[in-house]
PDB file of C-alpha atoms in Angstrom:
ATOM      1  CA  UNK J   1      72.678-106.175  13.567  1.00  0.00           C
ATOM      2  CA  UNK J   2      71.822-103.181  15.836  1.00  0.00           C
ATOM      3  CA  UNK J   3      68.459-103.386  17.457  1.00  0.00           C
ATOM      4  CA  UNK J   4      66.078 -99.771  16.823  1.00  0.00           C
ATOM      5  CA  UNK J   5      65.128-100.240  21.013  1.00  0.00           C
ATOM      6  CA  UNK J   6      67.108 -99.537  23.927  1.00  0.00           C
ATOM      7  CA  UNK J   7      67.706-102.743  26.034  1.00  0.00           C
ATOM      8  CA  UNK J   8      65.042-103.273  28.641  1.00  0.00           C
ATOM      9  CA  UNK J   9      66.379-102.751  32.047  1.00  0.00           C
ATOM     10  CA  UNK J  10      64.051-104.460  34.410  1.00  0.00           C
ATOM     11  CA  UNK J  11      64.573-101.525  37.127  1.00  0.00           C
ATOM     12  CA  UNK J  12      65.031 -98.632  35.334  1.00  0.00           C
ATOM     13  CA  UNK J  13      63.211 -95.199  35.183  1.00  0.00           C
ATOM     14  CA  UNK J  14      61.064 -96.011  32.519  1.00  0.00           C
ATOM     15  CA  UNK J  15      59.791 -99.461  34.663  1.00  0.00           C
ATOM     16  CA  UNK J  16      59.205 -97.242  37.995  1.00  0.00           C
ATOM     17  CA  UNK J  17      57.278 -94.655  36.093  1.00  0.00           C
ATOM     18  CA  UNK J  18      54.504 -97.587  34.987  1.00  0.00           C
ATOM     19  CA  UNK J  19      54.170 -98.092  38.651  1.00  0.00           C
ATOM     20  CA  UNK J  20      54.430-100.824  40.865  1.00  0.00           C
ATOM     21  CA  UNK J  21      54.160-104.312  39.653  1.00  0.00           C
ATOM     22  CA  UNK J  22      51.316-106.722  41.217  1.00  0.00           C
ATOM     23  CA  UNK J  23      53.681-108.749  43.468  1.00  0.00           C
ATOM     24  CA  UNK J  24      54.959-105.563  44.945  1.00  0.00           C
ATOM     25  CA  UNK J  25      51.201-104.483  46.164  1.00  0.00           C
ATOM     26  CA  UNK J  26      50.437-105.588  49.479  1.00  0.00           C
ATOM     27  CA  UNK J  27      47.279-107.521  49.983  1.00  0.00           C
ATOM     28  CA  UNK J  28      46.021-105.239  52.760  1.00  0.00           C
ATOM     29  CA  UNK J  29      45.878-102.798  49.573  1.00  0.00           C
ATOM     30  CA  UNK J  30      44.312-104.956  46.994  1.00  0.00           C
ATOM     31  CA  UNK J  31      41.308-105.226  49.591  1.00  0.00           C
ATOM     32  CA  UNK J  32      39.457-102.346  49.778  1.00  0.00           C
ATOM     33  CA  UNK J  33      39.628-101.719  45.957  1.00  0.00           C
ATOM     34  CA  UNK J  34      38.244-104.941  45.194  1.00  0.00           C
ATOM     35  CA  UNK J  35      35.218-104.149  47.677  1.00  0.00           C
ATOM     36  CA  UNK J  36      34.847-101.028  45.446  1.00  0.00           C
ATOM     37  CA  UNK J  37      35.221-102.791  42.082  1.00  0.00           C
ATOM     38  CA  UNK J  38      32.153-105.088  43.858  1.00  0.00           C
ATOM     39  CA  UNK J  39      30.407-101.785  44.216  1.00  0.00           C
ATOM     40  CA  UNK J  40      30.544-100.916  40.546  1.00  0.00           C
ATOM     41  CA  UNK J  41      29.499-104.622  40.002  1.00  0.00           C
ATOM     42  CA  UNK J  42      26.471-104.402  41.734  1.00  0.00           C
ATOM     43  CA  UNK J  43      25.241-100.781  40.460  1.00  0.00           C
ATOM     44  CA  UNK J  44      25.651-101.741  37.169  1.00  0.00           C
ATOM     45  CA  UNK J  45      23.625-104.957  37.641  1.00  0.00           C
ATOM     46  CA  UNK J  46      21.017-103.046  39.421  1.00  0.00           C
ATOM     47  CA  UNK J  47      20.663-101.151  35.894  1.00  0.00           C
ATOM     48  CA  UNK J  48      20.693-104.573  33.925  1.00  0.00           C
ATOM     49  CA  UNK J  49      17.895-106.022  36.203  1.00  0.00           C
ATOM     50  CA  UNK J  50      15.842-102.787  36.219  1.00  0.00           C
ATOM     51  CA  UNK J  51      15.738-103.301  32.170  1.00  0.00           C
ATOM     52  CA  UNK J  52      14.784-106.379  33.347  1.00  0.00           C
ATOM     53  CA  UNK J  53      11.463-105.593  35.285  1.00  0.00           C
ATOM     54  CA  UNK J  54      12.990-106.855  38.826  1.00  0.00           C
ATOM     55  CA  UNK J  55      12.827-103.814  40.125  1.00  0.00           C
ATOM     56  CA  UNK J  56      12.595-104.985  43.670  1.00  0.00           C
ATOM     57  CA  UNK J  57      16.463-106.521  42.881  1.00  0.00           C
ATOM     58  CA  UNK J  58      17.356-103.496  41.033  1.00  0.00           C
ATOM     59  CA  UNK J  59      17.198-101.417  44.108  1.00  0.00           C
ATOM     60  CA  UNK J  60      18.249-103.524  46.357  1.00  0.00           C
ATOM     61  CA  UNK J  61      21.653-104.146  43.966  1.00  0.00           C
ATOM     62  CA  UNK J  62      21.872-100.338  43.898  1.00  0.00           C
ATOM     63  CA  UNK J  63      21.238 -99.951  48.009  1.00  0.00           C
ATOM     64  CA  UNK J  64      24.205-102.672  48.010  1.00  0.00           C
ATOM     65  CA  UNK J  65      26.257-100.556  45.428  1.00  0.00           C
ATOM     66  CA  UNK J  66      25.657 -97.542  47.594  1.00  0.00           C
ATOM     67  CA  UNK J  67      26.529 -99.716  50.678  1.00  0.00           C
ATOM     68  CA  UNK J  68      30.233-101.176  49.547  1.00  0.00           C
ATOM     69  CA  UNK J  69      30.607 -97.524  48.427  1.00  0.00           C
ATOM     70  CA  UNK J  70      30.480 -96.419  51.714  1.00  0.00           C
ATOM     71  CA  UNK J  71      32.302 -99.108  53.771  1.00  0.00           C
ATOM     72  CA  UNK J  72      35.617 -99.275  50.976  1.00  0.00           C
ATOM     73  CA  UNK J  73      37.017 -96.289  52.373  1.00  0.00           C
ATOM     74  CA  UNK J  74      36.687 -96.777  56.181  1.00  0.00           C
ATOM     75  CA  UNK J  75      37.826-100.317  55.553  1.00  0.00           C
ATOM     76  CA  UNK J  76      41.132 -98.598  53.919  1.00  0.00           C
ATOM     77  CA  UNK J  77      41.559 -96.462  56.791  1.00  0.00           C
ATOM     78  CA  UNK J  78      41.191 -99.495  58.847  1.00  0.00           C
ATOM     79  CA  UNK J  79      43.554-101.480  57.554  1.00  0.00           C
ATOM     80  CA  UNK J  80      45.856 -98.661  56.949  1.00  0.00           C
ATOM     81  CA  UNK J  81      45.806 -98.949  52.711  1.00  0.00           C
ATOM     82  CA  UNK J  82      44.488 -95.752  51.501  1.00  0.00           C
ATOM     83  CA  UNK J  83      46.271 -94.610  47.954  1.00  0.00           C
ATOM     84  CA  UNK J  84      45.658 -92.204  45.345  1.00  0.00           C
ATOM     85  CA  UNK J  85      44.820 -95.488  43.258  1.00  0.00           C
ATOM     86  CA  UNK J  86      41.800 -96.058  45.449  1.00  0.00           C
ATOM     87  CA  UNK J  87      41.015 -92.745  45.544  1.00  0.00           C
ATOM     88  CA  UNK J  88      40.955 -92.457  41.823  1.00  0.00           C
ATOM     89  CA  UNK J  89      38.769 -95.679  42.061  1.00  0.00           C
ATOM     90  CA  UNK J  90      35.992 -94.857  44.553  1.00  0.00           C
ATOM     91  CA  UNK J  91      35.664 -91.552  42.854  1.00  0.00           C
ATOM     92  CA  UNK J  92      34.599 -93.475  39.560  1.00  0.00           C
ATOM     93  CA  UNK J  93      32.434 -95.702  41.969  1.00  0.00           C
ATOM     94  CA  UNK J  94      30.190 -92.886  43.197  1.00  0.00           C
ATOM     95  CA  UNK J  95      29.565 -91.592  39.905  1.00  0.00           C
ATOM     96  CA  UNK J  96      28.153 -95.240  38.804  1.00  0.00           C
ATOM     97  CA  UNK J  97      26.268 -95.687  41.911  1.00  0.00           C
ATOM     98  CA  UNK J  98      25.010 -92.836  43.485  1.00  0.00           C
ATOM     99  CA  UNK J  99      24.038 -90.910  39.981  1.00  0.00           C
ATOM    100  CA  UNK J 100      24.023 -93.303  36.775  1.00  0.00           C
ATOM    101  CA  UNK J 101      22.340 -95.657  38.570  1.00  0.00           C
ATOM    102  CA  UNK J 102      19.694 -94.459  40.653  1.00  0.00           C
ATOM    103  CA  UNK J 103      18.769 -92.362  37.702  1.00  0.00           C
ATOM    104  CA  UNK J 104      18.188 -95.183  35.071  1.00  0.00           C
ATOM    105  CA  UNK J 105      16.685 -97.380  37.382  1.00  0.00           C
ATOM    106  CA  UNK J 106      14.156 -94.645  38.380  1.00  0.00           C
ATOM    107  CA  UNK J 107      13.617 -93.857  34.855  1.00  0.00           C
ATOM    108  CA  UNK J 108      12.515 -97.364  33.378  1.00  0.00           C
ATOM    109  CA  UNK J 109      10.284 -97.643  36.926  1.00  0.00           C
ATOM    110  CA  UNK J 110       8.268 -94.395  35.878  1.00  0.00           C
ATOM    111  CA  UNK J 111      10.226 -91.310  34.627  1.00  0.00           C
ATOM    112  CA  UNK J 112       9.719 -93.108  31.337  1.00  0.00           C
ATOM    113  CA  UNK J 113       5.845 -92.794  30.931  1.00  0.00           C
ATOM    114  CA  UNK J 114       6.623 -88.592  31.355  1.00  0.00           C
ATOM    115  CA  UNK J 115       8.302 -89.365  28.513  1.00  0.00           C
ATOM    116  CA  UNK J 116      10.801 -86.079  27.695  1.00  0.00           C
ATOM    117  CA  UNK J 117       9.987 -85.187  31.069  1.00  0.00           C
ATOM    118  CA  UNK J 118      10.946 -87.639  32.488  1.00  0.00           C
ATOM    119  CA  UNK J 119      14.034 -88.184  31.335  1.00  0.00           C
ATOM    120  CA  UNK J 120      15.516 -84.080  31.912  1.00  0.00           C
ATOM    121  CA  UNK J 121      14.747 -85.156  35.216  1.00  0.00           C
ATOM    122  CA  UNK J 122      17.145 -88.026  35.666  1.00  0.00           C
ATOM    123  CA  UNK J 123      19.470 -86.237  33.491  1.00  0.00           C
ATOM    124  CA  UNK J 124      19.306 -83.467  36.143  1.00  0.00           C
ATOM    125  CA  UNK J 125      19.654 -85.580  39.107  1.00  0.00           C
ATOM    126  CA  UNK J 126      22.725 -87.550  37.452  1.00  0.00           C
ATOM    127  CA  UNK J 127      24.934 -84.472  36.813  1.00  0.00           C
ATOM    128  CA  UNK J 128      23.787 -83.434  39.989  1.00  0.00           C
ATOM    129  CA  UNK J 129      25.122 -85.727  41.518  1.00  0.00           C
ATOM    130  CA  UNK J 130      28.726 -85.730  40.235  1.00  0.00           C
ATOM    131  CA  UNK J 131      29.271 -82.262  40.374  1.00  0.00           C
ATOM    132  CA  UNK J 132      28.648 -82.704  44.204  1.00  0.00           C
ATOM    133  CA  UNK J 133      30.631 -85.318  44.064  1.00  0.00           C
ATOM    134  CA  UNK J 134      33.313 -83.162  42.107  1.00  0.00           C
ATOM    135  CA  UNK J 135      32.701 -80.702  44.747  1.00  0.00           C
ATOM    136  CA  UNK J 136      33.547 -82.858  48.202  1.00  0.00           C
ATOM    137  CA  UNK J 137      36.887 -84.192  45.884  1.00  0.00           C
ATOM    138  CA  UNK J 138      38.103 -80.421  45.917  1.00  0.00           C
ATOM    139  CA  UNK J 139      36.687 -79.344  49.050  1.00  0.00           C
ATOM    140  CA  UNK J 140      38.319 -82.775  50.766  1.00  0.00           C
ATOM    141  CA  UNK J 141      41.895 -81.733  48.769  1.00  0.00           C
ATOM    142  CA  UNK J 142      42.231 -78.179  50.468  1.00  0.00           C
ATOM    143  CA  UNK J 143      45.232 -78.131  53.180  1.00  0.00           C
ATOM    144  CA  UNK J 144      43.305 -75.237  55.138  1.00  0.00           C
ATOM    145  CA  UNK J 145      40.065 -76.360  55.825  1.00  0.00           C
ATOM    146  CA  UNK J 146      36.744 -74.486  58.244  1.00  0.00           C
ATOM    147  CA  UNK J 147      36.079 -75.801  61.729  1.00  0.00           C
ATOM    148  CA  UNK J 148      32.128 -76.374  60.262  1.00  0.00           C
ATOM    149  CA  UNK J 149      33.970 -78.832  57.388  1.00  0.00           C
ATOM    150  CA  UNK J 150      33.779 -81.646  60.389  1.00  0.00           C
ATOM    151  CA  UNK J 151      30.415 -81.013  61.109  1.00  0.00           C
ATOM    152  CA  UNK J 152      28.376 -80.278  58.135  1.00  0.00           C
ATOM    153  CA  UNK J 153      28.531 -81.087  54.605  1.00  0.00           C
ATOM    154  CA  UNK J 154      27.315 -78.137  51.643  1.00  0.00           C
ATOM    155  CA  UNK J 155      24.495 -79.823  49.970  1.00  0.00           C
ATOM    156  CA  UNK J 156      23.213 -83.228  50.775  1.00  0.00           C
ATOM    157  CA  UNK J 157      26.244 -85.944  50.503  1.00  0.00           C
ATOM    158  CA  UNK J 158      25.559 -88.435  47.238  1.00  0.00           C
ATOM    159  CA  UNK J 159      24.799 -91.692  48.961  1.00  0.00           C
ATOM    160  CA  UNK J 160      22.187 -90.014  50.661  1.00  0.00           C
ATOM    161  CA  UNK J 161      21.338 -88.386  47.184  1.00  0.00           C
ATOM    162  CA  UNK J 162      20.695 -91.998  45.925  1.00  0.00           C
ATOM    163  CA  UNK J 163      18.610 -93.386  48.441  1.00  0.00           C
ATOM    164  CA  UNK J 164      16.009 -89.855  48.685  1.00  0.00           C
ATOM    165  CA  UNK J 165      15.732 -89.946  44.809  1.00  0.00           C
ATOM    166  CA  UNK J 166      14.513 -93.907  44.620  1.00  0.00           C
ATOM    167  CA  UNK J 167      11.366 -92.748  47.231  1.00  0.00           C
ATOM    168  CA  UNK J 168       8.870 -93.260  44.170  1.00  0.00           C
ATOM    169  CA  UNK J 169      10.095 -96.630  43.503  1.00  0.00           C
ATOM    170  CA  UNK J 170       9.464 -97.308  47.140  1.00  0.00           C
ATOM    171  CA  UNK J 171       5.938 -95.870  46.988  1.00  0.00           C
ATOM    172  CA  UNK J 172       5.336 -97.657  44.340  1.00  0.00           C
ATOM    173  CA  UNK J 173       6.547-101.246  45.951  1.00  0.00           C
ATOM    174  CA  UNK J 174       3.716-100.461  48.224  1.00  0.00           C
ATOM    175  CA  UNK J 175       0.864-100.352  45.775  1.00  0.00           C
ATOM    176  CA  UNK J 176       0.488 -97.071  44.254  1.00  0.00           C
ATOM    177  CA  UNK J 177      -0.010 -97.252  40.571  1.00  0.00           C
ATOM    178  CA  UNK J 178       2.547 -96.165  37.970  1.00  0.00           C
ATOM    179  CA  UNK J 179      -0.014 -93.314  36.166  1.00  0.00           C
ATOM    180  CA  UNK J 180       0.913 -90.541  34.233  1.00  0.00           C
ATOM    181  CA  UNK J 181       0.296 -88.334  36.986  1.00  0.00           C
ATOM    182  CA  UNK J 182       2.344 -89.796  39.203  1.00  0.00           C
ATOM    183  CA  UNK J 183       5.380 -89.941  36.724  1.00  0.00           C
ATOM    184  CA  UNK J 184       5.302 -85.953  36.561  1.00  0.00           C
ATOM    185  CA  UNK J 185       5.190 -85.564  40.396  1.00  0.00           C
ATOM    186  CA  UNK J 186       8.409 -87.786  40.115  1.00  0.00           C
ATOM    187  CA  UNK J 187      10.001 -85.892  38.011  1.00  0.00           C
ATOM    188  CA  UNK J 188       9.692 -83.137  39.916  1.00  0.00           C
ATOM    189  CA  UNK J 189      10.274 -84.833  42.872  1.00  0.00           C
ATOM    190  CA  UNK J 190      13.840 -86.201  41.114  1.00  0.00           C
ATOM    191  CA  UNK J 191      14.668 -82.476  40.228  1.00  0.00           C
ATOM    192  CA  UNK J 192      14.270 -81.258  43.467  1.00  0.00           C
ATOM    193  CA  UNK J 193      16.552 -83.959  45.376  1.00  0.00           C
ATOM    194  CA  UNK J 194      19.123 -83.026  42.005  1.00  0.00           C
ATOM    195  CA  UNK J 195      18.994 -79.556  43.538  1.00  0.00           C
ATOM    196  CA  UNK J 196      19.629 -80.325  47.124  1.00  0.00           C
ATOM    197  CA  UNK J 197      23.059 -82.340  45.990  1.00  0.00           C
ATOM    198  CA  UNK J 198      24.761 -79.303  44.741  1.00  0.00           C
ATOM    199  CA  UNK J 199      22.959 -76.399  46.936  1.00  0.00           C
ATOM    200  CA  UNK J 200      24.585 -74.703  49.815  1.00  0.00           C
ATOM    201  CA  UNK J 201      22.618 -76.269  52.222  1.00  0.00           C
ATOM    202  CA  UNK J 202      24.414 -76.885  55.430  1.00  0.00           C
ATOM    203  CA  UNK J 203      23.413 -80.816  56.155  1.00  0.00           C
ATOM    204  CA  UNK J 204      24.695 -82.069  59.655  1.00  0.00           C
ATOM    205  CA  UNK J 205      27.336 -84.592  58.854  1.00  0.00           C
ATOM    206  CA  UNK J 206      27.825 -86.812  62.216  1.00  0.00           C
ATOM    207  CA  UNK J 207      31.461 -87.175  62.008  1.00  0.00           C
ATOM    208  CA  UNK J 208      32.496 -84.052  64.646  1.00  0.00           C
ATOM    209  CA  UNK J 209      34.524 -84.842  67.163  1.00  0.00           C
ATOM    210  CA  UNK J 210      32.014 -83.700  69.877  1.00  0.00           C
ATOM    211  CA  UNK J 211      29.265 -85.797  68.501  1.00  0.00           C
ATOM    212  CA  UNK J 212      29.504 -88.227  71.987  1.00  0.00           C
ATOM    213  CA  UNK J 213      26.602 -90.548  73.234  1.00  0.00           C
ATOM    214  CA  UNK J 214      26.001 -90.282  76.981  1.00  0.00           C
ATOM    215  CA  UNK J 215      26.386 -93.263  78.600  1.00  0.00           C
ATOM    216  CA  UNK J 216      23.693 -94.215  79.595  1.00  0.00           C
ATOM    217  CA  UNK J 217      21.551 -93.782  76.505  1.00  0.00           C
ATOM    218  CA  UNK J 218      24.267 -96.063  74.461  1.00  0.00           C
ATOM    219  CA  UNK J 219      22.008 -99.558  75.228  1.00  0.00           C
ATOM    220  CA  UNK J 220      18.697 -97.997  74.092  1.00  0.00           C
ATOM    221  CA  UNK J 221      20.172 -96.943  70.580  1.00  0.00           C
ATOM    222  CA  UNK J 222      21.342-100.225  70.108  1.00  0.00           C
ATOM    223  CA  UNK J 223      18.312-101.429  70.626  1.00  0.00           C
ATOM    224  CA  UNK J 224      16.535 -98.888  68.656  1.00  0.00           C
ATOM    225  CA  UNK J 225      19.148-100.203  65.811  1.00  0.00           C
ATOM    226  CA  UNK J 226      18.178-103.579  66.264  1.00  0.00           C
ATOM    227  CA  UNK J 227      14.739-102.516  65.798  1.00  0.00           C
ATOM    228  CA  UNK J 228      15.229 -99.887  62.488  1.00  0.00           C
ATOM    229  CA  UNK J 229      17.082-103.109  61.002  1.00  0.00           C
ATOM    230  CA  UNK J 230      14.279-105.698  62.063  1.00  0.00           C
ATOM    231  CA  UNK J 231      11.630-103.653  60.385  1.00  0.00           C
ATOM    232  CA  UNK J 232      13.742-102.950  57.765  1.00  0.00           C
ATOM    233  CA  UNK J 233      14.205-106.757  56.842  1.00  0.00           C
ATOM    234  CA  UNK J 234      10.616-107.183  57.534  1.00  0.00           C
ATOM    235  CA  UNK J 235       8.969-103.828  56.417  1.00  0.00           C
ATOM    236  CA  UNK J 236      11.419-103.148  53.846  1.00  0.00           C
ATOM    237  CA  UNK J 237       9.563-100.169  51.557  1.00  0.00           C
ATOM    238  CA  UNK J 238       7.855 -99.037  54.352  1.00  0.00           C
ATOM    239  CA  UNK J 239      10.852 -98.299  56.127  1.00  0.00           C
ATOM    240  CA  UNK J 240      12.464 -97.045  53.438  1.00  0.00           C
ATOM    241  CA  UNK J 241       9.566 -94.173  53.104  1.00  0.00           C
ATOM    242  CA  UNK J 242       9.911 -93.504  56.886  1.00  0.00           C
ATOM    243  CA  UNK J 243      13.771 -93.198  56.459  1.00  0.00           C
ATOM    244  CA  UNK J 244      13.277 -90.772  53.433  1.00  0.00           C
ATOM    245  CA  UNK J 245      10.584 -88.134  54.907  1.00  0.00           C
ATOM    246  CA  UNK J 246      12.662 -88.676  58.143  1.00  0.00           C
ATOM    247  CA  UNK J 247      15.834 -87.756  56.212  1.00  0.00           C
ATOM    248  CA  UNK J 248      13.721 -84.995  54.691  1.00  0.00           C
ATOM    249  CA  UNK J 249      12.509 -83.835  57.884  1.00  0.00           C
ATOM    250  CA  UNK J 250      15.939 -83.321  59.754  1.00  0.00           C
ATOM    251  CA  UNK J 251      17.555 -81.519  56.796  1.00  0.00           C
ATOM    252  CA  UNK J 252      15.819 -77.520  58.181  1.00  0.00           C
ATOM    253  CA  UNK J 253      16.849 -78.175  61.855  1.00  0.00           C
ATOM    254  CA  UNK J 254      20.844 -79.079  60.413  1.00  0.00           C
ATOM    255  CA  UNK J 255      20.178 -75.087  58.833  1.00  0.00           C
ATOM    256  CA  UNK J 256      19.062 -73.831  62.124  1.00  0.00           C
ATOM    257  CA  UNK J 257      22.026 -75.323  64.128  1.00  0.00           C
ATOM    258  CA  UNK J 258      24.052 -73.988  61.357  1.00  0.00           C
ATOM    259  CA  UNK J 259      22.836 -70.788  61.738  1.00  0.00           C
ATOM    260  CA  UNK J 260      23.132 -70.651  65.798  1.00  0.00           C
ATOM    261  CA  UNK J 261      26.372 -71.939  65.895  1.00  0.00           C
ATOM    262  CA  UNK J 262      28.057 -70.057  62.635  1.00  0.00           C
ATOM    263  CA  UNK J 263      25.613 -67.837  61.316  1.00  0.00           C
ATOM    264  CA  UNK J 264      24.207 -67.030  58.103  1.00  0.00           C
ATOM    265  CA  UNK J 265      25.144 -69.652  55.456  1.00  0.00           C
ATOM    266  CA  UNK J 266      26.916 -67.057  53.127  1.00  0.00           C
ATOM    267  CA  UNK J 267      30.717 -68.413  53.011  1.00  0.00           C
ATOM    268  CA  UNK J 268      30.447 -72.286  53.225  1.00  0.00           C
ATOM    269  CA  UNK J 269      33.824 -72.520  51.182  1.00  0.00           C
ATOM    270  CA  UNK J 270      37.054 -71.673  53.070  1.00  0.00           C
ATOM    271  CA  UNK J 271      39.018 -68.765  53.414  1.00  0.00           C
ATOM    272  CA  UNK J 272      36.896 -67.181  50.499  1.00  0.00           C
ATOM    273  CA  UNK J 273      38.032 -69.949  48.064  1.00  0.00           C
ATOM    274  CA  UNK J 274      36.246 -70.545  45.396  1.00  0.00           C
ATOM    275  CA  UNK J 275      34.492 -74.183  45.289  1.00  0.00           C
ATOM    276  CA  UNK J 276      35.923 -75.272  41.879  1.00  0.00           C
ATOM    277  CA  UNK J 277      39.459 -75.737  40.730  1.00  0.00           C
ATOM    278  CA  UNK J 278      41.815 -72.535  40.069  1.00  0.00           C
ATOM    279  CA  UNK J 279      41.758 -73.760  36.508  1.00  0.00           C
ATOM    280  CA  UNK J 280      37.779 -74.060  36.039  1.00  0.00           C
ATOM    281  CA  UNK J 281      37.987 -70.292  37.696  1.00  0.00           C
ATOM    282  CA  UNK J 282      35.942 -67.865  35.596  1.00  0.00           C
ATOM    283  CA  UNK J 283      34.406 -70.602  33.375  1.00  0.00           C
TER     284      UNK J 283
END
C-alpha cells in the first residue's frame, strides 16, 4: 500500500531548514540564553508580586530582570556565542523588562489611584519604551554607522528607562504617602521619562574607545564603587533617588558635549537614513 508522505530522511533539506537539533548546540550557546530566559522570569514575577502588595520584591525582581538583561549579551560576547537566536531572544526580554514591567508595577503602586490618568501614563511609557528599543535594533543593524554611534545613544537607552520611571516607588519606600496628588505628579513624571526614551536626545553612552581612566585615579573609583554598592545594600531607596536625579542631572551636560564636539543635534541618524525600516518608510 503506498504511503500519502515522502519517506523521512533524517538529513535532508526539509530537517536543516527546522534548524539545528539540541545535541548539535554547543553549551557555551545554551548559556547566555538561559540567563535571558531568567530575565523574563524575574520581570514577570516582579509583576505577580506587585499584584501582590510586595512591592519592595517587585522592584527588586524587576532591578534583577533589568540586571540579567544587561549582562546576557556581554556574557555571549565573552564566551564567543552570540546568534540571531539570542538576538531574537533578548529583544523579547527588553520589551518584558524594561517596559511591561516597570509600567504595571508602577501602576498598581500609584498610577492606579489617577485612575484613567494613570494608566495613559504607563501606557505611554510602555510603547515608549519598545519603540526605542525598536529603534537601537535598526540603528545597531546598519553596516555604515556615525563616529558619535560609539559615544552617544539618541534618547535615553531602556534599562536606564526602567530604573528613572520606578523613582516614585522609591520615594514612596521612604515614607511619602500614596495621595491623589502625588499619583498625578507621577503620571506626569512617567510621561516625561516615556518621552526621553524615544527623543533625539544625545545621552553619553560610555562605551567609546577613548573613554580611558588615568592611572592613577583607577584605586579611588574602586573605592568609590565599593562605597555606591555599600550604601546601596544599606541605603537602598535612598540611593536609588540619588542615582535617579544624578542620572537626571548628567543627561544636559551629555547635550553640551554633543554639541562641542559634533554640533547641533539635527542628523543623529546616519548618512541621512531614516530611523525606521525602508518598509515602515512613509507610514
Amino acid at each position: 500500500m503506498d504511503t500519502p508522505f515522502p519517506p523521512y530522511e533524517p538529513n535532508g533539506p526539509n530537517d536543516e531548514a527546522r534548524g539545528p537539533r539540541l545535541r548539535e548546540i554547543p553549551l557555551r550557546v545554551i548559556i547566555p540564553n538561559v540567563i535571558t530566559v531568567l530575565a523574563i522570569c524575574a520581570g514577570l514575577t516582579g509583576i505577580r508580586l506587585a499584584f501582590e502588595n510586595r512591592y519592595e520584591l517587585a522592584v527588586g525582581m524587576v532591578l534583577l530582570a533589568a540586571f540579567l538583561d544587561g549582562i546576557d549579551g556581554r556574557i555571549a560576547r565573552l564566551l564567543k556565542a552570540t546568534s540571531k537566536f539570542g538576538g531574537q531572544m533578548d529583544s523579547l526580554a527588553d520589551i518584558v523588562n524594561f517596559g511591561v514591567a516597570p509600567a504595571l508595577v508602577l501602576y498598581v503602586f500609584i498610577l492606579d489611584q489617577a485612575r484613567s490618568f494613570g494608566w495613559i501614563a504607563a501606557l505611554i511609557y510602555a510603547i515608549a519604551a519598545g519603540l526605542r528599543l525598536a529603534r537601537f535594533n535598526v540603528m545597531a543593524e546598519r553596516e555604515t554607522k556615525a563616529k558619535w554611534q560609539s559615544e552617544y545613544f539618541v534618547g535615553v537607552p531602556a534599562p536606564a528607562g526602567a530604573m528613572l520611571v520606578l523613582l516614585p516607588v522609591y520615594v514612596g519606600f521612604l515614607g511619602l504617602a500614596p495621595t491623589p496628588l502625588f499619583a498625578y505628579l507621577a503620571s506626569g513624571y512617567t510621561v516625561l521619562i516615556g518621552f526621553l526614551l524615544v527623543s533625539r536626545l544625545p545621552v553619553w553612552s560610555g562605551k567609546s574607545e577613548g573613554s580611558r581612566v588615568r592611572r592613577d585615579l583607577v584605586l579611588p573609583i574602586i573605592l568609590l564603587v565599593v562605597l555606591y554598592v555599600a550604601t546601596l545594600m544599606s541605603f537602598t531607596w535612598e540611593t536609588m533617588v540619588i542615582t535617579v536625579v544624578g542620572y537626571l542631572a548628567t543627561l544636559p551636560f551629555g547635550a553640551r558635549s554633543w554639541q562641542r564636539k559634533y554640533g547641533g543635534w539635527t542628523a543623529p541618524t546616519t548618512n541621512g537614513a531614516s530611523e525606521f525600516p525602508e518598509e515602515h518608510e512613509g507610514q
